[in-house]
mmCIF file of C-alpha atoms in Angstrom:
data_model
loop_
_atom_site.group_PDB
_atom_site.id
_atom_site.type_symbol
_atom_site.label_atom_id
_atom_site.label_comp_id
_atom_site.label_asym_id
_atom_site.label_seq_id
_atom_site.Cartn_x
_atom_site.Cartn_y
_atom_site.Cartn_z
ATOM 1 C CA MET A 1 0.072 -0.129 0.059
ATOM 2 C CA THR A 2 1.132 3.531 -0.701
ATOM 3 C CA LYS A 3 -0.235 6.612 0.950
ATOM 4 C CA LEU A 4 -1.219 9.473 -1.269
ATOM 5 C CA VAL A 5 -1.763 12.900 -0.050
ATOM 6 C CA TYR A 6 -3.478 15.827 -1.919
ATOM 7 C CA PHE A 7 -3.445 19.568 -1.305
ATOM 8 C CA ALA A 8 -5.201 22.701 -2.394
ATOM 9 C CA TRP A 9 -7.154 22.332 -5.470
ATOM 10 C CA VAL A 10 -5.934 18.955 -6.229
ATOM 11 C CA ARG A 11 -7.523 17.866 -2.916
ATOM 12 C CA GLU A 12 -10.581 19.690 -3.713
ATOM 13 C CA ARG A 13 -11.094 18.146 -7.124
ATOM 14 C CA ILE A 14 -10.252 14.715 -6.135
ATOM 15 C CA GLY A 15 -12.602 15.252 -2.928
ATOM 16 C CA LYS A 16 -10.405 13.869 -0.420
ATOM 17 C CA ALA A 17 -7.110 14.653 1.499
ATOM 18 C CA GLU A 18 -5.580 11.229 1.385
ATOM 19 C CA GLU A 19 -5.951 7.726 0.828
ATOM 20 C CA GLU A 20 -3.958 4.390 0.510
ATOM 21 C CA ILE A 21 -3.808 2.564 -2.616
ATOM 22 C CA THR A 22 -2.236 -0.618 -4.036
ATOM 23 C CA LEU A 23 -0.312 0.372 -7.045
ATOM 24 C CA PRO A 24 -0.494 -2.158 -10.024
ATOM 25 C CA SER A 25 3.201 -3.353 -11.011
ATOM 26 C CA SER A 26 2.941 -1.354 -14.297
ATOM 27 C CA VAL A 27 3.375 1.887 -12.316
ATOM 28 C CA VAL A 28 7.097 2.621 -12.315
ATOM 29 C CA THR A 29 7.379 6.256 -12.513
ATOM 30 C CA VAL A 30 5.687 9.279 -11.112
ATOM 31 C CA ALA A 31 4.183 9.898 -14.487
ATOM 32 C CA ASP A 32 2.846 6.311 -14.540
ATOM 33 C CA LEU A 33 1.254 6.847 -11.313
ATOM 34 C CA LEU A 34 -0.419 10.157 -12.560
ATOM 35 C CA ASN A 35 -1.942 8.237 -15.608
ATOM 36 C CA HIS A 36 -2.919 5.336 -13.347
ATOM 37 C CA LEU A 37 -4.923 7.891 -11.030
ATOM 38 C CA LYS A 38 -6.738 9.440 -14.047
ATOM 39 C CA THR A 39 -8.288 5.997 -14.762
ATOM 40 C CA MET A 40 -9.777 5.849 -11.137
ATOM 41 C CA GLY A 41 -12.637 8.331 -11.998
ATOM 42 C CA GLU A 42 -13.871 11.525 -13.268
ATOM 43 C CA GLU A 43 -12.744 13.659 -10.142
ATOM 44 C CA TYR A 44 -9.116 12.223 -10.586
ATOM 45 C CA GLU A 45 -9.372 12.956 -14.446
ATOM 46 C CA THR A 46 -10.445 16.511 -13.687
ATOM 47 C CA ALA A 47 -7.807 17.156 -11.074
ATOM 48 C CA LEU A 48 -4.954 15.591 -13.022
ATOM 49 C CA GLN A 49 -6.042 16.676 -16.748
ATOM 50 C CA PHE A 50 -2.907 18.957 -16.925
ATOM 51 C CA PRO A 51 0.003 16.900 -15.855
ATOM 52 C CA ASP A 52 2.627 19.452 -16.521
ATOM 53 C CA VAL A 53 1.446 21.712 -13.687
ATOM 54 C CA ILE A 54 1.154 18.941 -11.093
ATOM 55 C CA ARG A 55 3.999 18.860 -8.602
ATOM 56 C CA VAL A 56 4.879 15.661 -6.813
ATOM 57 C CA ALA A 57 7.001 14.790 -3.591
ATOM 58 C CA ILE A 58 8.131 11.503 -2.713
ATOM 59 C CA ASP A 59 8.609 11.016 1.108
ATOM 60 C CA GLN A 60 8.350 14.828 1.499
ATOM 61 C CA GLU A 61 10.924 15.600 -1.084
ATOM 62 C CA HIS A 62 10.295 17.203 -4.618
ATOM 63 C CA VAL A 63 10.742 14.876 -7.627
ATOM 64 C CA GLU A 64 10.554 15.055 -11.367
ATOM 65 C CA HIS A 65 7.797 13.077 -13.199
ATOM 66 C CA ASP A 66 10.371 10.563 -14.532
ATOM 67 C CA GLU A 67 11.401 9.730 -11.140
ATOM 68 C CA PRO A 68 10.940 6.067 -10.299
ATOM 69 C CA ILE A 69 8.542 5.552 -7.297
ATOM 70 C CA GLY A 70 10.599 2.910 -5.765
ATOM 71 C CA ASP A 71 9.368 1.903 -2.452
ATOM 72 C CA ALA A 72 7.792 5.266 -1.576
ATOM 73 C CA ARG A 73 5.826 5.428 1.592
ATOM 74 C CA GLU A 74 3.975 8.759 1.004
ATOM 75 C CA ILE A 75 3.589 10.587 -2.208
ATOM 76 C CA GLY A 76 2.219 14.234 -2.251
ATOM 77 C CA ILE A 77 0.544 15.502 -5.080
ATOM 78 C CA PHE A 78 -0.361 19.211 -5.394
ATOM 79 C CA PRO A 79 -0.400 22.352 -7.564
ATOM 80 C CA PRO A 80 2.747 24.740 -8.014
ATOM 81 C CA MET A 81 3.510 26.378 -4.508
ATOM 82 C CA THR A 82 2.212 29.737 -3.756
ATOM 83 C CA GLY A 83 3.474 30.475 -0.304
ATOM 84 C CA GLY A 84 5.464 33.378 0.940
ATOM 85 C CA MET B 1 31.122 26.011 12.001
ATOM 86 C CA SER B 2 27.536 26.025 10.587
ATOM 87 C CA ILE B 3 24.767 27.636 12.527
ATOM 88 C CA SER B 4 21.317 25.944 13.222
ATOM 89 C CA PRO B 5 18.413 28.057 11.992
ATOM 90 C CA THR B 6 15.256 28.612 13.581
ATOM 91 C CA ILE B 7 12.330 27.341 11.410
ATOM 92 C CA ARG B 8 8.683 27.412 12.412
ATOM 93 C CA VAL B 9 5.427 26.631 10.710
ATOM 94 C CA GLN B 10 2.660 27.815 12.960
ATOM 95 C CA ARG B 11 -0.985 29.110 12.996
ATOM 96 C CA GLU B 12 -0.315 31.875 15.447
ATOM 97 C CA ASP B 13 1.337 35.330 14.780
ATOM 98 C CA PHE B 14 4.793 36.066 15.547
ATOM 99 C CA ASP B 15 6.599 39.112 17.044
ATOM 100 C CA LEU B 16 9.009 40.801 14.906
ATOM 101 C CA GLN B 17 11.191 42.421 17.637
ATOM 102 C CA ALA B 18 11.193 39.142 19.696
ATOM 103 C CA GLU B 19 12.393 37.067 16.882
ATOM 104 C CA ILE B 20 15.099 39.663 16.275
ATOM 105 C CA ASP B 21 15.985 39.561 19.799
ATOM 106 C CA ALA B 22 16.215 35.887 19.983
ATOM 107 C CA LEU B 23 18.466 35.783 16.931
ATOM 108 C CA SER B 24 20.943 38.331 17.894
ATOM 109 C CA LYS B 25 21.253 37.636 21.621
ATOM 110 C CA GLY B 26 24.698 36.121 22.426
ATOM 111 C CA ASN B 27 25.843 36.591 18.846
ATOM 112 C CA PRO B 28 28.426 39.323 18.759
ATOM 113 C CA GLY B 29 29.543 38.108 15.474
ATOM 114 C CA ILE B 30 26.416 39.983 13.821
ATOM 115 C CA GLY B 31 27.255 42.945 11.880
ATOM 116 C CA ALA B 32 24.129 43.072 9.828
ATOM 117 C CA ILE B 33 20.345 42.056 10.248
ATOM 118 C CA VAL B 34 17.944 41.902 7.379
ATOM 119 C CA THR B 35 14.250 41.314 8.065
ATOM 120 C CA PHE B 36 11.468 40.537 5.536
ATOM 121 C CA SER B 37 7.910 40.247 6.614
ATOM 122 C CA GLY B 38 5.270 39.362 4.017
ATOM 123 C CA LEU B 39 1.690 40.510 5.054
ATOM 124 C CA CYS B 40 -1.796 39.829 3.641
ATOM 125 C CA ARG B 41 -2.713 42.651 1.495
ATOM 126 C CA ASP B 42 -6.437 43.649 0.779
ATOM 127 C CA GLU B 43 -6.071 43.954 -2.945
ATOM 128 C CA GLY B 44 -7.828 47.339 -3.027
ATOM 129 C CA GLY B 45 -10.203 46.654 -0.306
ATOM 130 C CA THR B 46 -11.799 43.580 -1.918
ATOM 131 C CA LEU B 47 -10.048 40.796 -0.032
ATOM 132 C CA ALA B 48 -11.002 39.811 3.446
ATOM 133 C CA ALA B 49 -8.350 36.995 4.054
ATOM 134 C CA LEU B 50 -6.146 34.475 2.573
ATOM 135 C CA GLU B 51 -6.317 30.936 3.585
ATOM 136 C CA LEU B 52 -2.926 29.147 3.780
ATOM 137 C CA GLU B 53 -2.788 25.527 3.431
ATOM 138 C CA HIS B 54 0.377 23.742 3.922
ATOM 139 C CA TYR B 55 1.811 20.014 3.726
ATOM 140 C CA PRO B 56 2.618 19.311 7.432
ATOM 141 C CA GLY B 57 6.159 17.861 7.733
ATOM 142 C CA MET B 58 7.351 18.771 4.292
ATOM 143 C CA ALA B 59 6.817 22.390 4.831
ATOM 144 C CA GLU B 60 9.202 22.370 7.755
ATOM 145 C CA ALA B 61 11.678 19.826 5.938
ATOM 146 C CA GLU B 62 11.584 22.104 2.749
ATOM 147 C CA MET B 63 12.381 25.419 4.684
ATOM 148 C CA THR B 64 15.253 23.650 6.636
ATOM 149 C CA ARG B 65 16.803 22.549 3.356
ATOM 150 C CA ILE B 66 16.451 26.129 2.001
ATOM 151 C CA ALA B 67 17.818 27.595 5.156
ATOM 152 C CA ALA B 68 21.031 25.142 4.870
ATOM 153 C CA MET B 69 21.494 26.294 1.309
ATOM 154 C CA ALA B 70 21.274 30.037 2.408
ATOM 155 C CA ILE B 71 23.524 29.539 5.430
ATOM 156 C CA GLY B 72 26.174 27.881 3.460
ATOM 157 C CA ARG B 73 26.076 30.164 0.459
ATOM 158 C CA PHE B 74 26.274 33.531 2.328
ATOM 159 C CA LYS B 75 27.965 32.365 5.368
ATOM 160 C CA LEU B 76 25.015 33.622 7.524
ATOM 161 C CA VAL B 77 25.659 33.667 11.283
ATOM 162 C CA GLY B 78 21.992 33.765 11.936
ATOM 163 C CA LEU B 79 18.776 32.757 10.317
ATOM 164 C CA THR B 80 15.018 32.546 11.178
ATOM 165 C CA ALA B 81 12.265 31.528 8.983
ATOM 166 C CA ILE B 82 8.481 31.446 10.213
ATOM 167 C CA HIS B 83 5.481 30.913 7.928
ATOM 168 C CA ARG B 84 1.948 30.902 9.120
ATOM 169 C CA TYR B 85 -1.058 28.548 7.970
ATOM 170 C CA GLY B 86 -4.705 28.897 8.257
ATOM 171 C CA LYS B 87 -6.870 31.784 7.790
ATOM 172 C CA ILE B 88 -4.896 35.310 7.774
ATOM 173 C CA ALA B 89 -6.871 38.368 7.410
ATOM 174 C CA ALA B 90 -5.804 41.461 5.398
ATOM 175 C CA GLY B 91 -3.110 43.259 7.233
ATOM 176 C CA GLU B 92 -1.994 40.387 9.278
ATOM 177 C CA ASN B 93 1.588 38.853 8.869
ATOM 178 C CA ILE B 94 2.234 35.703 6.732
ATOM 179 C CA VAL B 95 5.807 34.919 6.621
ATOM 180 C CA LEU B 96 9.024 36.239 8.387
ATOM 181 C CA VAL B 97 12.720 35.893 7.138
ATOM 182 C CA ILE B 98 15.441 37.195 9.260
ATOM 183 C CA ALA B 99 19.048 36.934 8.001
ATOM 184 C CA ALA B 100 22.069 37.885 10.138
ATOM 185 C CA ALA B 101 25.737 38.071 8.686
ATOM 186 C CA PRO B 102 28.976 39.962 9.486
ATOM 187 C CA HIS B 103 28.377 42.524 6.719
ATOM 188 C CA ARG B 104 25.100 43.688 5.158
ATOM 189 C CA GLN B 105 25.253 42.194 1.670
ATOM 190 C CA ALA B 106 25.348 38.765 2.773
ATOM 191 C CA ALA B 107 22.506 39.572 5.004
ATOM 192 C CA PHE B 108 20.422 41.374 2.356
ATOM 193 C CA ASP B 109 21.359 38.367 -0.294
ATOM 194 C CA GLY B 110 20.443 35.627 2.308
ATOM 195 C CA ALA B 111 17.055 37.076 3.110
ATOM 196 C CA ASN B 112 16.302 37.586 -0.778
ATOM 197 C CA PHE B 113 17.464 33.839 -1.526
ATOM 198 C CA VAL B 114 15.306 32.408 1.177
ATOM 199 C CA MET B 115 12.303 34.254 -0.031
ATOM 200 C CA ASP B 116 12.709 33.369 -3.549
ATOM 201 C CA TYR B 117 12.925 29.702 -2.565
ATOM 202 C CA LEU B 118 10.293 29.788 -0.055
ATOM 203 C CA LYS B 119 7.794 31.196 -2.634
ATOM 204 C CA THR B 120 8.628 28.497 -5.061
ATOM 205 C CA SER B 121 9.408 25.360 -3.445
ATOM 206 C CA ALA B 122 7.974 25.334 0.107
ATOM 207 C CA PRO B 123 4.714 23.621 0.102
ATOM 208 C CA PHE B 124 2.237 26.249 0.949
ATOM 209 C CA TRP B 125 -0.903 27.254 -1.149
ATOM 210 C CA LYS B 126 -3.147 30.408 -0.852
ATOM 211 C CA LYS B 127 -6.773 30.702 -1.371
ATOM 212 C CA GLU B 128 -8.615 34.115 -1.393
ATOM 213 C CA HIS B 129 -11.607 34.986 0.577
ATOM 214 C CA GLY B 130 -13.485 37.967 -0.705
ATOM 215 C CA LYS B 131 -14.944 40.848 1.351
ATOM 216 C CA ASP B 132 -18.325 39.678 0.250
ATOM 217 C CA GLY B 133 -17.767 36.469 2.223
ATOM 218 C CA GLN B 134 -17.194 34.483 -0.894
ATOM 219 C CA GLU B 135 -14.338 31.785 -1.224
ATOM 220 C CA ARG B 136 -12.529 32.725 -4.376
ATOM 221 C CA GLU B 137 -10.000 30.761 -6.561
ATOM 222 C CA TRP B 138 -6.454 29.389 -5.336
ATOM 223 C CA ILE B 139 -3.748 31.832 -6.113
ATOM 224 C CA GLU B 140 -1.766 30.697 -9.245
ATOM 225 C CA ALA B 141 1.720 30.600 -9.235
ATOM 226 C CA LYS B 142 3.634 33.062 -11.104
ATOM 227 C CA ASP B 143 6.522 32.676 -13.678
ATOM 228 C CA VAL B 144 8.203 35.919 -12.378
ATOM 229 C CA ASP B 145 8.660 33.921 -8.938
ATOM 230 C CA ASP B 146 10.323 31.050 -10.857
ATOM 231 C CA THR B 147 12.428 33.706 -12.718
ATOM 232 C CA ALA B 148 13.481 35.259 -9.310
ATOM 233 C CA ARG B 149 14.434 31.899 -7.924
ATOM 234 C CA ASP B 150 16.453 30.813 -11.064
ATOM 235 C CA LYS B 151 18.706 33.882 -10.931
ATOM 236 C CA TRP B 152 20.366 32.227 -7.969
ATOM 237 C CA LYS B 153 21.410 28.998 -10.081
#
C-alpha cells in the first residue's frame, strides 16, 4: 500500500485529502502514477488533466515526473506552490 | 562552524522584535540583520483574508533545506524563517525571514534567497476569501517567482 496525500485544488477536485492504494506493477514512475490515477474516476481525471502543472513529492521531497517511485511510503500530489 | 536556523510553521502570529532579539542575543559576530515580513494585502479593499494550506512535515523539511543552502552560500551567522498557515486576515503577517551576517550584503542576499526559494518550493498554497464572504480561487503560481529563484542558479 502507498499513501497518497493531496493539497489545495488537487485535494478539492479529487474530494479527499489522502488515501492508501495498491499500485499495479505497471506503475514505475511518477508519470505512470498520474496516468493510473486518471483511470480511477472522473474527479481524478479533472484534477490531473494537465499533468505538466502537477507537482509531486516522494517521502516529502520534490521529484520530477520521470522519477521512479521505488518503495515510496508517502507521495504528495499538489499544484505549484504559492507561499511566501 | 555552521549555525542552526530557527524554522517554524505555525498558525499563530509572530513578534518581529522578539524574533530579532532571540536571533541576535549572545551573537556578537553579527554586523547586519535584514528582516523581511510578508503581509496579507487587501487587494484594493476587496480581499478579507487568505487561507494558507501547507503540507505538514514537508513544509518544515523544505524550509530547513532552503535555510541550509542560504547559510552555506552566504555564510550567515543567524537565520530565522517562520511561515503561518490557516486563515490570515488582510493586514496580518504571513511570513518572516531574518538573515544575520557579519556584513550587510550577505544579510540582504541571504534574506532575498530564502524568500525566492520559499515562494517557489516550500509547500504552501493560498486561497482568497473576498470581502463579500465568498471563497475565491486558489492563487496561481507566477512565472516571475520562478525567474526570481532561477537567478541564484
